[in-house]
Amino acid sequence: MESMGRDLLQDMIKGNPFLLAEDELGQAENVHEVLARAKGFEEDTILFYQYIREFLDDEETIRQMNAIIAEERNHICQLQAMERIRQRTSGEKPS
């Protein structure tokens, strides 16, 4: 089971849907796109950690993983706040 989990994790990392490409943020044309891409990255990271958590059986490790997931959710809240500030200062209507 451990070997299968390790192989699955390696396959996930190879496809790295949860990793930002080195130049992905640099390709963004404006602050809105940077914030949207960063938010997507955080959301993918949460999914990754939730997936990993399912393989854990040590209560302390699960607690730590939950703390990491909570911190990632906090990052999303911060990015959403930044987007609201950007919209207010640009006069753009919220979406």
CSV table of N, CA, C and O in Angstrom, one decimal:
chain,number,residue,atom,x,y,z
A,1,MET,N,0.8,-1.2,0.0
A,1,MET,CA,0.0,0.0,0.0
A,1,MET,C,0.9,1.3,0.0
A,1,MET,O,0.6,2.2,-0.7
A,2,GLU,N,1.9,1.2,0.8
A,2,GLU,CA,2.8,2.4,0.9
A,2,GLU,C,3.5,2.7,-0.4
A,2,GLU,O,3.6,3.8,-0.9
A,3,SER,N,3.9,1.6,-1.1
A,3,SER,CA,4.5,1.7,-2.4
A,3,SER,C,3.6,2.3,-3.4
A,3,SER,O,3.9,3.2,-4.2
A,4,MET,N,2.3,1.8,-3.4
A,4,MET,CA,1.3,2.3,-4.3
A,4,MET,C,1.1,3.8,-4.1
A,4,MET,O,1.0,4.6,-5.0
A,5,GLY,N,1.0,4.2,-2.8
A,5,GLY,CA,0.8,5.6,-2.5
A,5,GLY,C,1.9,6.5,-2.9
A,5,GLY,O,1.8,7.6,-3.5
A,6,ARG,N,3.2,6.0,-2.8
A,6,ARG,CA,4.4,6.7,-3.2
A,6,ARG,C,4.3,6.9,-4.7
A,6,ARG,O,4.6,7.9,-5.2
A,7,ASP,N,4.0,5.8,-5.4
A,7,ASP,CA,3.9,5.9,-6.9
A,7,ASP,C,2.9,6.9,-7.4
A,7,ASP,O,3.1,7.6,-8.3
A,8,LEU,N,1.7,6.8,-6.7
A,8,LEU,CA,0.6,7.8,-7.0
A,8,LEU,C,1.1,9.2,-6.8
A,8,LEU,O,0.9,10.1,-7.7
A,9,LEU,N,1.8,9.5,-5.7
A,9,LEU,CA,2.3,10.8,-5.4
A,9,LEU,C,3.3,11.2,-6.4
A,9,LEU,O,3.2,12.4,-6.9
A,10,GLN,N,4.2,10.4,-6.8
A,10,GLN,CA,5.2,10.7,-7.8
A,10,GLN,C,4.5,11.0,-9.2
A,10,GLN,O,4.9,12.0,-9.8
A,11,ASP,N,3.5,10.3,-9.5
A,11,ASP,CA,2.8,10.6,-10.8
A,11,ASP,C,2.1,11.9,-10.7
A,11,ASP,O,2.1,12.7,-11.7
A,12,MET,N,1.5,12.3,-9.5
A,12,MET,CA,0.9,13.6,-9.4
A,12,MET,C,1.9,14.7,-9.5
A,12,MET,O,1.6,15.7,-10.1
A,13,ILE,N,3.0,14.5,-8.9
A,13,ILE,CA,4.1,15.6,-8.9
A,13,ILE,C,4.6,15.8,-10.3
A,13,ILE,O,4.8,16.9,-10.8
A,14,LYS,N,4.7,14.7,-11.1
A,14,LYS,CA,5.2,14.8,-12.5
A,14,LYS,C,4.3,15.6,-13.3
A,14,LYS,O,4.7,16.4,-14.1
A,15,GLY,N,3.0,15.5,-13.1
A,15,GLY,CA,2.0,16.3,-13.8
A,15,GLY,C,1.9,17.7,-13.3
A,15,GLY,O,1.4,18.6,-13.9
A,16,ASN,N,2.4,17.9,-12.1
A,16,ASN,CA,2.3,19.1,-11.2
A,16,ASN,C,1.3,20.1,-11.6
A,16,ASN,O,1.5,21.3,-11.9
A,17,PRO,N,0.0,19.7,-11.5
A,17,PRO,CA,-1.1,20.6,-11.7
A,17,PRO,C,-1.2,21.7,-10.6
A,17,PRO,O,-1.8,22.7,-10.8
A,18,PHE,N,-0.5,21.4,-9.5
A,18,PHE,CA,-0.6,22.3,-8.4
A,18,PHE,C,0.7,23.2,-8.2
A,18,PHE,O,0.8,23.9,-7.3
A,19,LEU,N,1.6,23.1,-9.2
A,19,LEU,CA,2.8,23.9,-9.2
A,19,LEU,C,2.7,25.0,-10.3
A,19,LEU,O,2.3,24.7,-11.4
A,20,LEU,N,3.0,26.2,-9.9
A,20,LEU,CA,3.0,27.3,-10.9
A,20,LEU,C,4.2,27.1,-11.8
A,20,LEU,O,5.3,26.9,-11.3
A,21,ALA,N,4.0,27.3,-13.1
A,21,ALA,CA,5.2,27.3,-14.0
A,21,ALA,C,6.0,28.5,-13.6
A,21,ALA,O,5.5,29.5,-13.2
A,22,GLU,N,7.3,28.3,-13.9
A,22,GLU,CA,8.2,29.4,-13.5
A,22,GLU,C,7.9,30.7,-14.0
A,22,GLU,O,7.9,31.8,-13.4
A,23,ASP,N,7.4,30.8,-15.3
A,23,ASP,CA,7.1,32.1,-15.9
A,23,ASP,C,5.6,32.3,-16.0
A,23,ASP,O,5.1,33.3,-16.6
A,24,GLU,N,4.7,31.5,-15.3
A,24,GLU,CA,3.3,31.7,-15.4
A,24,GLU,C,2.8,33.0,-14.9
A,24,GLU,O,2.0,33.7,-15.6
A,25,LEU,N,3.3,33.5,-13.8
A,25,LEU,CA,2.9,34.8,-13.3
A,25,LEU,C,3.5,35.9,-14.1
A,25,LEU,O,2.8,36.9,-14.3
A,26,GLY,N,4.6,35.7,-14.7
A,26,GLY,CA,5.2,36.7,-15.6
A,26,GLY,C,4.4,36.9,-16.8
A,26,GLY,O,4.5,37.9,-17.5
A,27,GLN,N,3.7,35.9,-17.2
A,27,GLN,CA,2.8,36.0,-18.4
A,27,GLN,C,1.5,36.7,-18.2
A,27,GLN,O,0.9,37.1,-19.2
A,28,ALA,N,1.2,36.9,-17.0
A,28,ALA,CA,0.0,37.6,-16.6
A,28,ALA,C,0.1,39.0,-17.2
A,28,ALA,O,1.1,39.7,-17.1
A,29,GLU,N,-1.0,39.5,-17.7
A,29,GLU,CA,-1.0,40.8,-18.3
A,29,GLU,C,-1.4,41.9,-17.4
A,29,GLU,O,-1.3,43.1,-17.7
A,30,ASN,N,-2.0,41.6,-16.2
A,30,ASN,CA,-2.4,42.6,-15.3
A,30,ASN,C,-2.5,42.0,-13.9
A,30,ASN,O,-2.4,40.8,-13.7
A,31,VAL,N,-2.8,42.8,-12.9
A,31,VAL,CA,-2.8,42.4,-11.5
A,31,VAL,C,-4.0,41.4,-11.3
A,31,VAL,O,-3.8,40.4,-10.6
A,32,HIS,N,-5.1,41.6,-12.0
A,32,HIS,CA,-6.2,40.7,-11.9
A,32,HIS,C,-5.8,39.3,-12.2
A,32,HIS,O,-6.1,38.3,-11.5
A,33,GLU,N,-5.1,39.1,-13.3
A,33,GLU,CA,-4.6,37.8,-13.8
A,33,GLU,C,-3.6,37.2,-12.8
A,33,GLU,O,-3.7,36.0,-12.5
A,34,VAL,N,-2.7,38.0,-12.2
A,34,VAL,CA,-1.8,37.5,-11.2
A,34,VAL,C,-2.5,37.0,-10.0
A,34,VAL,O,-2.3,35.9,-9.5
A,35,LEU,N,-3.5,37.7,-9.5
A,35,LEU,CA,-4.3,37.3,-8.4
A,35,LEU,C,-5.1,36.1,-8.7
A,35,LEU,O,-5.2,35.1,-7.9
A,36,ALA,N,-5.7,36.0,-9.9
A,36,ALA,CA,-6.5,34.8,-10.2
A,36,ALA,C,-5.6,33.6,-10.3
A,36,ALA,O,-6.0,32.5,-9.9
A,37,ARG,N,-4.4,33.7,-10.9
A,37,ARG,CA,-3.5,32.6,-11.0
A,37,ARG,C,-3.0,32.1,-9.7
A,37,ARG,O,-2.9,30.9,-9.4
A,38,ALA,N,-2.7,33.1,-8.8
A,38,ALA,CA,-2.2,32.8,-7.5
A,38,ALA,C,-3.3,32.1,-6.7
A,38,ALA,O,-3.1,31.1,-6.0
A,39,LYS,N,-4.6,32.5,-6.8
A,39,LYS,CA,-5.7,31.9,-6.2
A,39,LYS,C,-5.9,30.4,-6.7
A,39,LYS,O,-6.1,29.5,-5.9
A,40,GLY,N,-5.8,30.2,-8.0
A,40,GLY,CA,-5.9,28.9,-8.5
A,40,GLY,C,-4.8,28.0,-8.0
A,40,GLY,O,-5.0,26.8,-7.7
A,41,PHE,N,-3.6,28.5,-7.8
A,41,PHE,CA,-2.5,27.8,-7.3
A,41,PHE,C,-2.8,27.3,-5.9
A,41,PHE,O,-2.6,26.2,-5.5
A,42,GLU,N,-3.3,28.3,-5.1
A,42,GLU,CA,-3.6,28.0,-3.7
A,42,GLU,C,-4.7,26.9,-3.6
A,42,GLU,O,-4.7,26.0,-2.8
A,43,GLU,N,-5.7,27.0,-4.5
A,43,GLU,CA,-6.8,26.0,-4.5
A,43,GLU,C,-6.3,24.6,-4.9
A,43,GLU,O,-6.7,23.6,-4.3
A,44,ASP,N,-5.4,24.6,-5.9
A,44,ASP,CA,-4.8,23.3,-6.2
A,44,ASP,C,-3.9,22.7,-5.1
A,44,ASP,O,-3.9,21.5,-4.9
A,45,THR,N,-3.2,23.6,-4.4
A,45,THR,CA,-2.4,23.2,-3.3
A,45,THR,C,-3.3,22.5,-2.2
A,45,THR,O,-2.9,21.5,-1.6
A,46,ILE,N,-4.4,23.2,-1.9
A,46,ILE,CA,-5.3,22.6,-0.9
A,46,ILE,C,-5.8,21.2,-1.3
A,46,ILE,O,-5.8,20.3,-0.5
A,47,LEU,N,-6.2,21.0,-2.6
A,47,LEU,CA,-6.6,19.7,-3.1
A,47,LEU,C,-5.5,18.7,-2.9
A,47,LEU,O,-5.7,17.6,-2.5
A,48,PHE,N,-4.3,19.1,-3.2
A,48,PHE,CA,-3.1,18.2,-3.0
A,48,PHE,C,-2.9,17.8,-1.6
A,48,PHE,O,-2.8,16.6,-1.3
A,49,TYR,N,-3.0,18.7,-0.7
A,49,TYR,CA,-2.8,18.4,0.8
A,49,TYR,C,-4.0,17.6,1.3
A,49,TYR,O,-3.8,16.7,2.1
A,50,GLN,N,-5.2,17.8,0.8
A,50,GLN,CA,-6.3,17.0,1.2
A,50,GLN,C,-6.1,15.6,0.7
A,50,GLN,O,-6.5,14.6,1.4
A,51,TYR,N,-5.6,15.4,-0.5
A,51,TYR,CA,-5.4,14.1,-1.0
A,51,TYR,C,-4.3,13.4,-0.2
A,51,TYR,O,-4.6,12.2,0.2
A,52,ILE,N,-3.2,14.0,0.1
A,52,ILE,CA,-2.2,13.4,1.0
A,52,ILE,C,-2.7,13.0,2.3
A,52,ILE,O,-2.4,12.0,2.9
A,53,ARG,N,-3.5,13.9,2.9
A,53,ARG,CA,-4.1,13.7,4.2
A,53,ARG,C,-4.8,12.3,4.3
A,53,ARG,O,-4.8,11.7,5.4
A,54,GLU,N,-5.5,11.9,3.2
A,54,GLU,CA,-6.2,10.7,3.2
A,54,GLU,C,-5.3,9.5,3.5
A,54,GLU,O,-5.8,8.4,3.9
A,55,PHE,N,-4.0,9.6,3.2
A,55,PHE,CA,-3.1,8.5,3.4
A,55,PHE,C,-2.5,8.5,4.8
A,55,PHE,O,-1.8,7.6,5.2
A,56,LEU,N,-2.8,9.5,5.6
A,56,LEU,CA,-2.2,9.6,6.9
A,56,LEU,C,-3.0,8.9,8.0
A,56,LEU,O,-4.2,8.9,7.9
A,57,ASP,N,-2.3,8.3,9.0
A,57,ASP,CA,-3.1,7.7,10.1
A,57,ASP,C,-2.6,8.2,11.4
A,57,ASP,O,-3.2,7.9,12.4
A,58,ASP,N,-1.5,8.9,11.5
A,58,ASP,CA,-1.1,9.5,12.7
A,58,ASP,C,-1.8,10.8,13.0
A,58,ASP,O,-1.8,11.7,12.2
A,59,GLU,N,-2.5,10.8,14.2
A,59,GLU,CA,-3.3,11.9,14.5
A,59,GLU,C,-2.6,13.3,14.6
A,59,GLU,O,-3.1,14.3,14.1
A,60,GLU,N,-1.4,13.3,15.1
A,60,GLU,CA,-0.6,14.5,15.1
A,60,GLU,C,-0.2,15.0,13.7
A,60,GLU,O,-0.3,16.2,13.4
A,61,THR,N,0.1,14.1,12.8
A,61,THR,CA,0.4,14.4,11.4
A,61,THR,C,-0.8,15.0,10.7
A,61,THR,O,-0.7,16.0,10.0
A,62,ILE,N,-2.0,14.4,11.0
A,62,ILE,CA,-3.2,14.8,10.4
A,62,ILE,C,-3.5,16.2,10.9
A,62,ILE,O,-3.9,17.1,10.2
A,63,ARG,N,-3.3,16.5,12.2
A,63,ARG,CA,-3.5,17.8,12.8
A,63,ARG,C,-2.6,18.8,12.1
A,63,ARG,O,-3.1,19.9,11.8
A,64,GLN,N,-1.4,18.5,11.9
A,64,GLN,CA,-0.5,19.4,11.2
A,64,GLN,C,-0.9,19.7,9.8
A,64,GLN,O,-0.8,20.8,9.3
A,65,MET,N,-1.3,18.6,9.1
A,65,MET,CA,-1.8,18.8,7.7
A,65,MET,C,-3.0,19.7,7.7
A,65,MET,O,-3.1,20.5,6.8
A,66,ASN,N,-3.9,19.5,8.7
A,66,ASN,CA,-5.1,20.4,8.7
A,66,ASN,C,-4.7,21.8,8.9
A,66,ASN,O,-5.3,22.8,8.4
A,67,ALA,N,-3.6,22.1,9.7
A,67,ALA,CA,-3.2,23.4,10.0
A,67,ALA,C,-2.6,24.0,8.7
A,67,ALA,O,-2.8,25.2,8.4
A,68,ILE,N,-1.9,23.2,7.9
A,68,ILE,CA,-1.4,23.6,6.6
A,68,ILE,C,-2.5,24.0,5.7
A,68,ILE,O,-2.5,25.0,5.0
A,69,ILE,N,-3.5,23.2,5.6
A,69,ILE,CA,-4.7,23.4,4.7
A,69,ILE,C,-5.4,24.7,5.2
A,69,ILE,O,-5.7,25.5,4.3
A,70,ALA,N,-5.5,24.9,6.5
A,70,ALA,CA,-6.1,26.2,7.0
A,70,ALA,C,-5.3,27.4,6.5
A,70,ALA,O,-5.9,28.4,6.2
A,71,GLU,N,-4.0,27.3,6.6
A,71,GLU,CA,-3.1,28.4,6.2
A,71,GLU,C,-3.3,28.7,4.7
A,71,GLU,O,-3.3,29.8,4.3
A,72,GLU,N,-3.4,27.6,3.9
A,72,GLU,CA,-3.6,27.8,2.4
A,72,GLU,C,-5.0,28.5,2.2
A,72,GLU,O,-5.1,29.4,1.3
A,73,ARG,N,-6.0,28.1,3.0
A,73,ARG,CA,-7.3,28.8,2.8
A,73,ARG,C,-7.2,30.3,3.2
A,73,ARG,O,-7.8,31.1,2.6
A,74,ASN,N,-6.3,30.5,4.2
A,74,ASN,CA,-6.1,31.9,4.6
A,74,ASN,C,-5.4,32.7,3.5
A,74,ASN,O,-5.8,33.9,3.2
A,75,HIS,N,-4.5,32.1,2.7
A,75,HIS,CA,-3.9,32.7,1.6
A,75,HIS,C,-5.0,33.1,0.6
A,75,HIS,O,-4.9,34.2,0.0
A,76,ILE,N,-5.9,32.2,0.3
A,76,ILE,CA,-7.0,32.5,-0.6
A,76,ILE,C,-7.8,33.7,-0.1
A,76,ILE,O,-8.1,34.6,-0.9
A,77,CYS,N,-8.1,33.8,1.2
A,77,CYS,CA,-8.8,34.9,1.7
A,77,CYS,C,-8.0,36.2,1.5
A,77,CYS,O,-8.6,37.3,1.1
A,78,GLN,N,-6.7,36.2,1.7
A,78,GLN,CA,-5.9,37.3,1.5
A,78,GLN,C,-5.9,37.8,0.0
A,78,GLN,O,-6.0,39.0,-0.3
A,79,LEU,N,-5.8,36.8,-0.9
A,79,LEU,CA,-5.9,37.1,-2.3
A,79,LEU,C,-7.2,37.7,-2.7
A,79,LEU,O,-7.3,38.7,-3.5
A,80,GLN,N,-8.3,37.2,-2.1
A,80,GLN,CA,-9.6,37.8,-2.4
A,80,GLN,C,-9.7,39.2,-1.9
A,80,GLN,O,-10.3,40.1,-2.6
A,81,ALA,N,-9.2,39.4,-0.7
A,81,ALA,CA,-9.2,40.8,-0.2
A,81,ALA,C,-8.4,41.7,-1.1
A,81,ALA,O,-8.8,42.9,-1.4
A,82,MET,N,-7.2,41.3,-1.6
A,82,MET,CA,-6.4,42.1,-2.5
A,82,MET,C,-7.2,42.4,-3.8
A,82,MET,O,-7.1,43.5,-4.3
A,83,GLU,N,-8.0,41.4,-4.3
A,83,GLU,CA,-8.8,41.6,-5.5
A,83,GLU,C,-9.9,42.6,-5.2
A,83,GLU,O,-10.1,43.5,-6.1
A,84,ARG,N,-10.5,42.6,-4.1
A,84,ARG,CA,-11.5,43.6,-3.7
A,84,ARG,C,-10.9,45.0,-3.7
A,84,ARG,O,-11.5,46.0,-4.2
A,85,ILE,N,-9.8,45.1,-3.1
A,85,ILE,CA,-9.1,46.4,-3.0
A,85,ILE,C,-8.7,46.9,-4.4
A,85,ILE,O,-9.0,48.1,-4.8
A,86,ARG,N,-8.2,46.0,-5.2
A,86,ARG,CA,-7.9,46.3,-6.6
A,86,ARG,C,-9.1,46.8,-7.4
A,86,ARG,O,-9.1,47.9,-8.1
A,87,GLN,N,-10.3,46.2,-7.2
A,87,GLN,CA,-11.5,46.6,-7.8
A,87,GLN,C,-12.0,47.9,-7.4
A,87,GLN,O,-12.4,48.8,-8.2
A,88,ARG,N,-11.9,48.2,-6.1
A,88,ARG,CA,-12.3,49.5,-5.5
A,88,ARG,C,-11.5,50.6,-6.0
A,88,ARG,O,-12.0,51.7,-6.4
A,89,THR,N,-10.2,50.4,-6.0
A,89,THR,CA,-9.3,51.5,-6.4
A,89,THR,C,-9.3,51.7,-7.9
A,89,THR,O,-9.0,52.8,-8.4
A,90,SER,N,-9.7,50.7,-8.7
A,90,SER,CA,-9.8,50.9,-10.2
A,90,SER,C,-11.1,51.3,-10.6
A,90,SER,O,-11.3,51.7,-11.8
A,91,GLY,N,-12.1,51.3,-9.7
A,91,GLY,CA,-13.5,51.7,-10.0
A,91,GLY,C,-14.2,50.6,-10.7
A,91,GLY,O,-15.4,50.8,-11.2
A,92,GLU,N,-13.6,49.4,-10.8
A,92,GLU,CA,-14.3,48.3,-11.4
A,92,GLU,C,-15.3,47.7,-10.5
A,92,GLU,O,-15.2,47.7,-9.3
A,93,LYS,N,-16.4,47.2,-11.1
A,93,LYS,CA,-17.5,46.6,-10.4
A,93,LYS,C,-17.1,45.2,-10.0
A,93,LYS,O,-16.5,44.5,-10.8
A,94,PRO,N,-17.4,44.8,-8.7
A,94,PRO,CA,-17.0,43.4,-8.3
A,94,PRO,C,-17.7,42.4,-9.2
A,94,PRO,O,-18.8,42.6,-9.6
A,95,SER,N,-17.0,41.3,-9.4
A,95,SER,CA,-17.6,40.2,-10.2
A,95,SER,C,-18.3,39.2,-9.4
A,95,SER,O,-18.2,39.1,-8.2
